[in-house]
PDB file of C-alpha atoms in Angstrom:
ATOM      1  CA  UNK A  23       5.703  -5.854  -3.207  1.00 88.00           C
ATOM      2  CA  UNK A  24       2.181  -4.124  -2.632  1.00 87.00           C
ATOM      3  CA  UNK A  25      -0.923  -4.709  -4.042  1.00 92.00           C
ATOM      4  CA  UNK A  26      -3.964  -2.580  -5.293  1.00 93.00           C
ATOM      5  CA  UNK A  27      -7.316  -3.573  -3.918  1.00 92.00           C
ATOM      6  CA  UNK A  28     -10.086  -1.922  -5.186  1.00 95.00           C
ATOM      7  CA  UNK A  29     -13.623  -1.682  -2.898  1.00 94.00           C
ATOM      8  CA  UNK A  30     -16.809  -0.579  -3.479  1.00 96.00           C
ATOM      9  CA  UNK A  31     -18.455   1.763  -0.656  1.00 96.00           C
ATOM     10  CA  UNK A  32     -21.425   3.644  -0.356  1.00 96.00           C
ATOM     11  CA  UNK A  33     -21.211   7.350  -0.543  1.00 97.00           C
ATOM     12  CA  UNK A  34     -21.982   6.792   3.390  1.00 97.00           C
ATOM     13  CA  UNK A  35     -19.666   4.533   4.395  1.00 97.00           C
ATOM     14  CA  UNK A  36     -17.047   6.702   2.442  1.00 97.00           C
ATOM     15  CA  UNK A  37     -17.855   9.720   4.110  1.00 97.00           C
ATOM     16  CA  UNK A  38     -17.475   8.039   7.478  1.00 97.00           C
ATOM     17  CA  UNK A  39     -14.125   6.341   7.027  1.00 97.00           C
ATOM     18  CA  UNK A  40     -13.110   9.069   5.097  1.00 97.00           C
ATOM     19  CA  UNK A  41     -13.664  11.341   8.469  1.00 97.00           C
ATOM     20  CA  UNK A  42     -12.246   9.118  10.718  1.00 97.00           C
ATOM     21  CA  UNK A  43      -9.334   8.177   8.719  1.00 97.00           C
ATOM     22  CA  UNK A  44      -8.870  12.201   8.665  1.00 97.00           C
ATOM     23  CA  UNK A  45      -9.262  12.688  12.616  1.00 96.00           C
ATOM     24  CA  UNK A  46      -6.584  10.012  12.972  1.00 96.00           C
ATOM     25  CA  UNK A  47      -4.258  11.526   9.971  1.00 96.00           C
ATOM     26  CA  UNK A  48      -4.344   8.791   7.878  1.00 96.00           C
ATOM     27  CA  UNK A  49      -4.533   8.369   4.398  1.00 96.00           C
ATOM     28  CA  UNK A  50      -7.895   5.929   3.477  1.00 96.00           C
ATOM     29  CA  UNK A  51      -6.375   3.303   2.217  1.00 95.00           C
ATOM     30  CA  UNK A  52      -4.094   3.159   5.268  1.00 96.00           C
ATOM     31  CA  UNK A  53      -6.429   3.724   7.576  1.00 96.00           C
ATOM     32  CA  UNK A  54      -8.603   0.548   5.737  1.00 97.00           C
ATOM     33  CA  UNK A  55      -5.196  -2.052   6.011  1.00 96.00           C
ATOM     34  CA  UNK A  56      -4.442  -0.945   9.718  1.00 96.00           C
ATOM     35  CA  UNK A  57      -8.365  -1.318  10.860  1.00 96.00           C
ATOM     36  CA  UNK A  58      -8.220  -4.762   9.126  1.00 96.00           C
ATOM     37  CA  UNK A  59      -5.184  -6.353  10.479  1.00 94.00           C
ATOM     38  CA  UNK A  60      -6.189  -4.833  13.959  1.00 92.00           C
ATOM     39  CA  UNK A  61      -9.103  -6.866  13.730  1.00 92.00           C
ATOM     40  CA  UNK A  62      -7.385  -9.853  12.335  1.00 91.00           C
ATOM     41  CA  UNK A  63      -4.838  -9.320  15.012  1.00 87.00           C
ATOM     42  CA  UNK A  64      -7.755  -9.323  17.857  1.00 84.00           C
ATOM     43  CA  UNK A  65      -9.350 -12.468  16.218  1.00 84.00           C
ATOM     44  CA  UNK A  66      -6.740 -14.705  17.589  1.00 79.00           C
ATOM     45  CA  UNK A  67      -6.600 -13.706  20.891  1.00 83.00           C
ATOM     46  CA  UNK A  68      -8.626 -14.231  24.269  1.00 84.00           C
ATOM     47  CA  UNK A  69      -9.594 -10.975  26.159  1.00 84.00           C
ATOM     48  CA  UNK A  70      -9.209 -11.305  30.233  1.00 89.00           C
ATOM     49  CA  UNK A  71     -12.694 -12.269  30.933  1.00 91.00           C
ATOM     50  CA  UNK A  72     -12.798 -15.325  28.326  1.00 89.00           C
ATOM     51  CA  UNK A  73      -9.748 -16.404  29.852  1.00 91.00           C
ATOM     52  CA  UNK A  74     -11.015 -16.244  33.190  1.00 93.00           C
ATOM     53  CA  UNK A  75     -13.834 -18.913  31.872  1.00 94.00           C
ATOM     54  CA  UNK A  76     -11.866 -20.825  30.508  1.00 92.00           C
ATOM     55  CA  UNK A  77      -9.962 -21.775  33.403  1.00 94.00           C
ATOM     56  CA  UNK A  78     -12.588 -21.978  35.410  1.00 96.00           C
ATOM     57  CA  UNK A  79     -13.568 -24.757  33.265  1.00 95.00           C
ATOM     58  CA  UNK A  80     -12.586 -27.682  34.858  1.00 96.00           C
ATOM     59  CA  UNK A  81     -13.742 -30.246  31.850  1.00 96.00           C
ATOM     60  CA  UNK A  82     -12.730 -27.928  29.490  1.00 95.00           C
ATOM     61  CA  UNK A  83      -8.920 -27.842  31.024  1.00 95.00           C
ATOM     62  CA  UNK A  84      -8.987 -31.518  31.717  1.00 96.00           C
ATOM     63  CA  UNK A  85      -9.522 -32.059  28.001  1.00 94.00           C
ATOM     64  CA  UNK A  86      -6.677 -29.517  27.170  1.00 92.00           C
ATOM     65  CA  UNK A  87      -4.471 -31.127  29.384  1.00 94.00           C
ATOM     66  CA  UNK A  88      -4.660 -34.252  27.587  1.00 92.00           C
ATOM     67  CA  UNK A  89      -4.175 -33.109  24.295  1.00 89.00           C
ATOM     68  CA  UNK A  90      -1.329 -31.490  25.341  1.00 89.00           C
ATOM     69  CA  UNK A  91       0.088 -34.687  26.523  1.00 91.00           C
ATOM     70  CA  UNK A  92      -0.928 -36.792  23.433  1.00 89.00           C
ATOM     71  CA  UNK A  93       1.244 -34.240  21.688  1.00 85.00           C
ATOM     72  CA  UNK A  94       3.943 -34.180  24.209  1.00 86.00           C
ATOM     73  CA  UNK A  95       4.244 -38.041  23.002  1.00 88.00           C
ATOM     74  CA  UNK A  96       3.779 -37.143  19.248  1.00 85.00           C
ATOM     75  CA  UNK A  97       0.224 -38.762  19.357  1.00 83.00           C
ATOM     76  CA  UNK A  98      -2.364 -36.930  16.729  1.00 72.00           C
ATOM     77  CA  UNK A  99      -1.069 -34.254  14.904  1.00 69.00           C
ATOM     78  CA  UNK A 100      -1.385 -30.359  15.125  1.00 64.00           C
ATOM     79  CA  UNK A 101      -4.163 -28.529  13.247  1.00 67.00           C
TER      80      UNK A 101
END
């Protein structure tokens, strides 16, 4: 079942999601939910470059490692 959300914009911030929303042929308020859970979306994932880091990290993998295994063996618990 959908909800209603109301939000409060400024007459400028209207005007410019209002015209983008348009150039992409979207109603506002679906332009608003598919911009938000695009960005939720991105928030749990690692782009190419922070990957790249992160593996390069030998400490950092080391650590990872070991949780993994303390898992593995039902040590800890999942957060």
């Amino acid at each position: 079942m959908s909800k209603t959300v109301t939000i409060r914009l400024s007459n400028e911030d209207y005007k410019v999601i209002s015209s983008v929303a348009k150039h992409e042929r979207r109603p506002i308020s679906n332009f608003i939910t598919h911009r938000v859970m695009e960005a939720i979306a991105n928030m749990n994932t690692v782009d190419d470059s922070e990957m790249k880091e992160i593996l390069s990290d030998k400490k950092l993998m080391k650590s990872i490692e070991h949780g993994r295994k303390q898992f593995m063996q039902g040590k800890g618990r999942f957060v």
